[in-house]
PDB file of C-alpha atoms in Angstrom:
ATOM      1  CA  MET A  26     -43.688 -49.230 -79.455  1.00  0.00           C
ATOM      2  CA  GLU A  27     -42.688 -50.265 -83.077  1.00  0.00           C
ATOM      3  CA  GLN A  28     -45.104 -53.275 -82.843  1.00  0.00           C
ATOM      4  CA  LYS A  29     -47.965 -51.021 -81.472  1.00  0.00           C
ATOM      5  CA  TYR A  30     -47.848 -49.220 -85.202  1.00  0.00           C
ATOM      6  CA  ALA A  31     -46.516 -51.954 -87.218  1.00  0.00           C
ATOM      7  CA  GLU A  32     -49.658 -51.589 -89.041  1.00  0.00           C
ATOM      8  CA  GLU A  33     -49.207 -47.747 -90.120  1.00  0.00           C
ATOM      9  CA  PRO A  34     -45.752 -47.877 -92.427  1.00  0.00           C
ATOM     10  CA  GLU A  35     -45.682 -43.963 -92.598  1.00  0.00           C
ATOM     11  CA  GLY A  36     -45.555 -43.480 -88.924  1.00  0.00           C
ATOM     12  CA  LEU A  37     -43.557 -46.813 -88.408  1.00  0.00           C
ATOM     13  CA  LYS A  38     -40.736 -45.331 -91.012  1.00  0.00           C
ATOM     14  CA  TYR A  39     -40.413 -42.234 -88.944  1.00  0.00           C
ATOM     15  CA  ILE A  40     -40.165 -43.980 -85.806  1.00  0.00           C
ATOM     16  CA  GLN A  41     -37.626 -46.127 -86.998  1.00  0.00           C
ATOM     17  CA  SER A  42     -35.520 -43.716 -88.110  1.00  0.00           C
ATOM     18  CA  PHE A  43     -35.916 -41.983 -84.743  1.00  0.00           C
ATOM     19  CA  ARG A  44     -34.796 -45.374 -83.099  1.00  0.00           C
ATOM     20  CA  LYS A  45     -31.762 -45.723 -85.773  1.00  0.00           C
ATOM     21  CA  VAL A  46     -30.369 -42.256 -84.689  1.00  0.00           C
ATOM     22  CA  ILE A  47     -30.677 -42.947 -80.969  1.00  0.00           C
ATOM     23  CA  GLU A  48     -28.600 -46.172 -81.483  1.00  0.00           C
ATOM     24  CA  SER A  49     -25.847 -44.625 -84.170  1.00  0.00           C
ATOM     25  CA  THR A  50     -25.417 -41.928 -81.369  1.00  0.00           C
ATOM     26  CA  LEU A  51     -24.878 -44.449 -78.901  1.00  0.00           C
ATOM     27  CA  HIS A  52     -22.836 -46.743 -80.821  1.00  0.00           C
ATOM     28  CA  ASN A  53     -20.551 -43.763 -82.245  1.00  0.00           C
ATOM     29  CA  HIS A  54     -20.073 -42.360 -78.225  1.00  0.00           C
ATOM     30  CA  GLN A  55     -19.042 -45.463 -77.556  1.00  0.00           C
ATOM     31  CA  ARG A  56     -16.638 -46.254 -80.267  1.00  0.00           C
ATOM     32  CA  PHE A  57     -15.046 -42.499 -79.541  1.00  0.00           C
ATOM     33  CA  LYS A  58     -14.457 -43.603 -75.790  1.00  0.00           C
ATOM     34  CA  GLU A  59     -12.436 -46.503 -76.900  1.00  0.00           C
ATOM     35  CA  LYS A  60     -10.915 -44.533 -79.273  1.00  0.00           C
ATOM     36  CA  GLY A  61     -10.105 -42.046 -76.801  1.00  0.00           C
ATOM     37  CA  LEU A  62      -8.396 -44.811 -74.268  1.00  0.00           C
ATOM     38  CA  GLU A  63      -6.471 -46.309 -77.102  1.00  0.00           C
ATOM     39  CA  GLN A  64      -4.911 -42.894 -77.877  1.00  0.00           C
ATOM     40  CA  LYS A  65      -4.455 -41.934 -74.089  1.00  0.00           C
ATOM     41  CA  GLN A  66      -2.275 -45.679 -74.073  1.00  0.00           C
ATOM     42  CA  LEU A  67      -0.690 -45.095 -76.978  1.00  0.00           C
ATOM     43  CA  LEU A  68       0.816 -41.870 -75.798  1.00  0.00           C
ATOM     44  CA  GLN A  69       1.816 -42.896 -72.654  1.00  0.00           C
ATOM     45  CA  LYS A  70       3.897 -45.568 -74.623  1.00  0.00           C
ATOM     46  CA  MET A  71       5.436 -42.371 -76.500  1.00  0.00           C
ATOM     47  CA  ILE A  72       6.069 -40.915 -73.369  1.00  0.00           C
ATOM     48  CA  GLN A  73       7.812 -43.730 -71.899  1.00  0.00           C
ATOM     49  CA  GLU A  74       9.938 -44.253 -74.732  1.00  0.00           C
ATOM     50  CA  GLU A  75      10.851 -40.892 -75.037  1.00  0.00           C
ATOM     51  CA  THR A  76      10.815 -41.553 -79.096  1.00  0.00           C
ATOM     52  CA  VAL A  77       8.204 -41.182 -81.504  1.00  0.00           C
ATOM     53  CA  PHE A  78       8.602 -43.970 -84.462  1.00  0.00           C
ATOM     54  CA  THR A  79       6.931 -43.629 -87.695  1.00  0.00           C
ATOM     55  CA  ASP A  80       4.223 -46.456 -87.056  1.00  0.00           C
ATOM     56  CA  LEU A  81       3.338 -44.983 -83.825  1.00  0.00           C
ATOM     57  CA  PHE A  82       2.912 -41.321 -85.313  1.00  0.00           C
ATOM     58  CA  TYR A  83       0.610 -42.939 -88.152  1.00  0.00           C
ATOM     59  CA  LYS A  84      -1.566 -45.272 -85.642  1.00  0.00           C
ATOM     60  CA  SER A  85      -1.929 -41.860 -83.529  1.00  0.00           C
ATOM     61  CA  ARG A  86      -3.052 -40.144 -86.457  1.00  0.00           C
ATOM     62  CA  GLU A  87      -5.354 -42.883 -87.740  1.00  0.00           C
ATOM     63  CA  ILE A  88      -6.910 -43.215 -84.080  1.00  0.00           C
ATOM     64  CA  HIS A  89      -7.556 -39.418 -84.082  1.00  0.00           C
ATOM     65  CA  LEU A  90      -9.512 -39.478 -87.570  1.00  0.00           C
ATOM     66  CA  GLU A  91     -11.494 -42.163 -86.007  1.00  0.00           C
ATOM     67  CA  MET A  92     -12.352 -40.328 -83.111  1.00  0.00           C
ATOM     68  CA  GLY A  93     -13.370 -37.238 -85.300  1.00  0.00           C
ATOM     69  CA  ARG A  94     -15.440 -39.604 -87.737  1.00  0.00           C
ATOM     70  CA  CYS A  95     -17.361 -40.771 -84.902  1.00  0.00           C
ATOM     71  CA  LEU A  96     -18.378 -37.420 -83.494  1.00  0.00           C
ATOM     72  CA  PHE A  97     -19.109 -36.288 -86.875  1.00  0.00           C
ATOM     73  CA  PHE A  98     -21.383 -38.964 -87.509  1.00  0.00           C
ATOM     74  CA  ILE A  99     -23.159 -38.346 -84.105  1.00  0.00           C
ATOM     75  CA  ASN A 100     -23.494 -34.856 -85.747  1.00  0.00           C
ATOM     76  CA  TYR A 101     -24.380 -35.789 -89.097  1.00  0.00           C
ATOM     77  CA  ASP A 102     -27.062 -38.589 -88.182  1.00  0.00           C
ATOM     78  CA  GLN A 103     -28.938 -36.128 -85.988  1.00  0.00           C
ATOM     79  CA  MET A 104     -29.027 -33.598 -88.804  1.00  0.00           C
ATOM     80  CA  GLN A 105     -30.178 -35.874 -91.578  1.00  0.00           C
ATOM     81  CA  SER A 106     -33.071 -37.600 -89.023  1.00  0.00           C
ATOM     82  CA  TYR A 107     -34.151 -33.921 -88.177  1.00  0.00           C
ATOM     83  CA  GLN A 108     -36.986 -33.805 -90.059  1.00  0.00           C
ATOM     84  CA  ASP A 109     -38.212 -37.339 -89.522  1.00  0.00           C
ATOM     85  CA  ARG A 110     -37.985 -36.806 -85.743  1.00  0.00           C
ATOM     86  CA  GLY A 111     -40.415 -34.387 -85.907  1.00  0.00           C
ATOM     87  CA  LYS A 112     -42.610 -36.171 -88.078  1.00  0.00           C
ATOM     88  CA  ALA A 113     -42.761 -39.002 -85.675  1.00  0.00           C
ATOM     89  CA  ILE A 114     -43.563 -36.717 -82.977  1.00  0.00           C
ATOM     90  CA  GLN A 115     -46.478 -35.428 -84.816  1.00  0.00           C
ATOM     91  CA  PHE A 116     -47.778 -38.821 -85.761  1.00  0.00           C
ATOM     92  CA  LEU A 117     -47.557 -39.674 -81.984  1.00  0.00           C
ATOM     93  CA  PHE A 118     -49.399 -36.839 -81.209  1.00  0.00           C
ATOM     94  CA  LYS A 119     -52.244 -37.623 -83.652  1.00  0.00           C
ATOM     95  CA  LYS A 120     -52.350 -41.603 -82.418  1.00  0.00           C
ATOM     96  CA  GLY A 121     -52.898 -39.666 -78.954  1.00  0.00           C
ATOM     97  CA  ASP A 122     -49.637 -41.161 -77.425  1.00  0.00           C
ATOM     98  CA  ILE A 123     -48.711 -38.497 -75.776  1.00  0.00           C
ATOM     99  CA  PHE A 124     -46.477 -39.461 -73.341  1.00  0.00           C
ATOM    100  CA  ARG A 125     -44.223 -41.266 -75.771  1.00  0.00           C
ATOM    101  CA  ALA A 126     -44.489 -38.073 -78.051  1.00  0.00           C
ATOM    102  CA  LEU A 127     -43.528 -35.908 -74.968  1.00  0.00           C
ATOM    103  CA  GLY A 128     -40.663 -38.307 -74.141  1.00  0.00           C
ATOM    104  CA  LEU A 129     -39.100 -38.387 -77.944  1.00  0.00           C
ATOM    105  CA  PHE A 130     -39.483 -34.901 -78.096  1.00  0.00           C
ATOM    106  CA  LEU A 131     -37.439 -34.368 -74.798  1.00  0.00           C
ATOM    107  CA  MET A 132     -34.702 -36.386 -76.735  1.00  0.00           C
ATOM    108  CA  HIS A 133     -35.262 -34.573 -80.173  1.00  0.00           C
ATOM    109  CA  LEU A 134     -34.285 -31.391 -78.458  1.00  0.00           C
ATOM    110  CA  GLN A 135     -30.855 -32.918 -76.717  1.00  0.00           C
ATOM    111  CA  LEU A 136     -30.453 -34.170 -80.212  1.00  0.00           C
ATOM    112  CA  HIS A 137     -30.459 -31.155 -82.060  1.00  0.00           C
ATOM    113  CA  PRO A 138     -30.144 -27.091 -80.631  1.00  0.00           C
ATOM    114  CA  PRO A 139     -33.430 -24.916 -82.403  1.00  0.00           C
ATOM    115  CA  TYR A 140     -30.987 -23.433 -84.807  1.00  0.00           C
ATOM    116  CA  VAL A 141     -27.495 -23.915 -86.307  1.00  0.00           C
ATOM    117  CA  LYS A 142     -24.822 -21.059 -86.441  1.00  0.00           C
ATOM    118  CA  ALA A 143     -23.233 -20.243 -89.684  1.00  0.00           C
ATOM    119  CA  ARG A 144     -19.913 -21.167 -88.511  1.00  0.00           C
ATOM    120  CA  ASP A 145     -21.227 -24.391 -87.431  1.00  0.00           C
ATOM    121  CA  ARG A 146     -22.776 -25.222 -90.237  1.00  0.00           C
ATOM    122  CA  GLU A 147     -18.864 -24.178 -92.373  1.00  0.00           C
ATOM    123  CA  THR A 148     -17.797 -26.772 -90.249  1.00  0.00           C
ATOM    124  CA  PHE A 149     -19.973 -29.695 -91.001  1.00  0.00           C
ATOM    125  CA  GLU A 150     -19.538 -28.883 -94.588  1.00  0.00           C
ATOM    126  CA  PHE A 151     -15.811 -29.035 -94.249  1.00  0.00           C
ATOM    127  CA  THR A 152     -15.805 -32.463 -92.113  1.00  0.00           C
ATOM    128  CA  LYS A 153     -18.496 -33.889 -94.433  1.00  0.00           C
ATOM    129  CA  THR A 154     -16.546 -33.375 -97.600  1.00  0.00           C
ATOM    130  CA  ARG A 155     -13.748 -35.486 -95.815  1.00  0.00           C
ATOM    131  CA  TYR A 156     -15.793 -38.623 -94.072  1.00  0.00           C
ATOM    132  CA  VAL A 157     -18.807 -38.727 -96.252  1.00  0.00           C
ATOM    133  CA  ASP A 158     -17.094 -37.225 -99.606  1.00  0.00           C
ATOM    134  CA  HIS A 159     -13.908 -39.087 -99.115  1.00  0.00           C
ATOM    135  CA  LYS A 160     -12.122 -36.173-100.482  1.00  0.00           C
ATOM    136  CA  VAL A 161      -9.429 -33.838 -98.369  1.00  0.00           C
ATOM    137  CA  PRO A 162     -10.831 -30.288 -98.480  1.00  0.00           C
ATOM    138  CA  ARG A 163      -9.357 -27.309-100.129  1.00  0.00           C
ATOM    139  CA  GLN A 164      -8.597 -25.839 -96.893  1.00  0.00           C
ATOM    140  CA  GLU A 165      -6.743 -28.368 -95.765  1.00  0.00           C
ATOM    141  CA  VAL A 166      -4.723 -28.548 -98.628  1.00  0.00           C
ATOM    142  CA  LYS A 167      -3.801 -25.218 -98.784  1.00  0.00           C
ATOM    143  CA  GLU A 168      -2.779 -25.116 -95.378  1.00  0.00           C
ATOM    144  CA  PHE A 169      -0.689 -28.301 -95.877  1.00  0.00           C
ATOM    145  CA  GLU A 170       1.441 -26.700 -98.326  1.00  0.00           C
ATOM    146  CA  GLU A 171       1.720 -23.474 -96.581  1.00  0.00           C
ATOM    147  CA  SER A 172       3.506 -25.566 -93.730  1.00  0.00           C
ATOM    148  CA  ILE A 173       5.349 -27.985 -95.630  1.00  0.00           C
ATOM    149  CA  SER A 174       6.973 -24.503 -97.683  1.00  0.00           C
ATOM    150  CA  ILE A 175       7.733 -22.822 -94.230  1.00  0.00           C
ATOM    151  CA  ILE A 176       9.469 -26.395 -92.904  1.00  0.00           C
ATOM    152  CA  ARG A 177      11.347 -27.148 -96.114  1.00  0.00           C
ATOM    153  CA  ASN A 178      15.285 -26.810 -96.236  1.00  0.00           C
ATOM    154  CA  PRO A 179      15.561 -24.498 -98.678  1.00  0.00           C
ATOM    155  CA  ARG A 180      19.744 -26.059 -99.110  1.00  0.00           C
ATOM    156  CA  LEU A 181      18.455 -29.350-100.188  1.00  0.00           C
ATOM    157  CA  PRO A 182      17.908 -30.029-104.075  1.00  0.00           C
ATOM    158  CA  GLY A 183      14.482 -29.668-105.337  1.00  0.00           C
ATOM    159  CA  ALA A 184      13.465 -27.766-102.380  1.00  0.00           C
ATOM    160  CA  GLU A 185      13.331 -24.414-104.289  1.00  0.00           C
ATOM    161  CA  GLU A 186      10.512 -23.039-105.064  1.00  0.00           C
TER     162      GLU A 186
END
């Protein structure tokens, strides 16, 4: 399809954007499955040994974060490409390439629901802070501090608040 519209840079840009989001989604989905299998094997090892060593805990945590990254970027790429995907479909309709336009339209519907709930938007912004901005969200810091205050042994030096 890209060869057919190589002479029309504006339309080609939108078509390439559509292709890239599909490739990215497939890549992140495959990576998520691989990390899920790796996590399963690691958890089985912990169960067999009946002990969780620090290195295994941190490895499990890193795998978990990577799985979260994969899922986030699937969603992020889809949200970032929403307008370009719509423009690619419009471009194909204008060119009379109706079957391809319909095919992309069906994919477009699968990639993005017609509306995004406020709670989903909040969750998206929360995870964007971690994975795109590389910052720890404030809510996470607050929850961590509350957890530490609950589990801290008050009889240890330096544990008093």
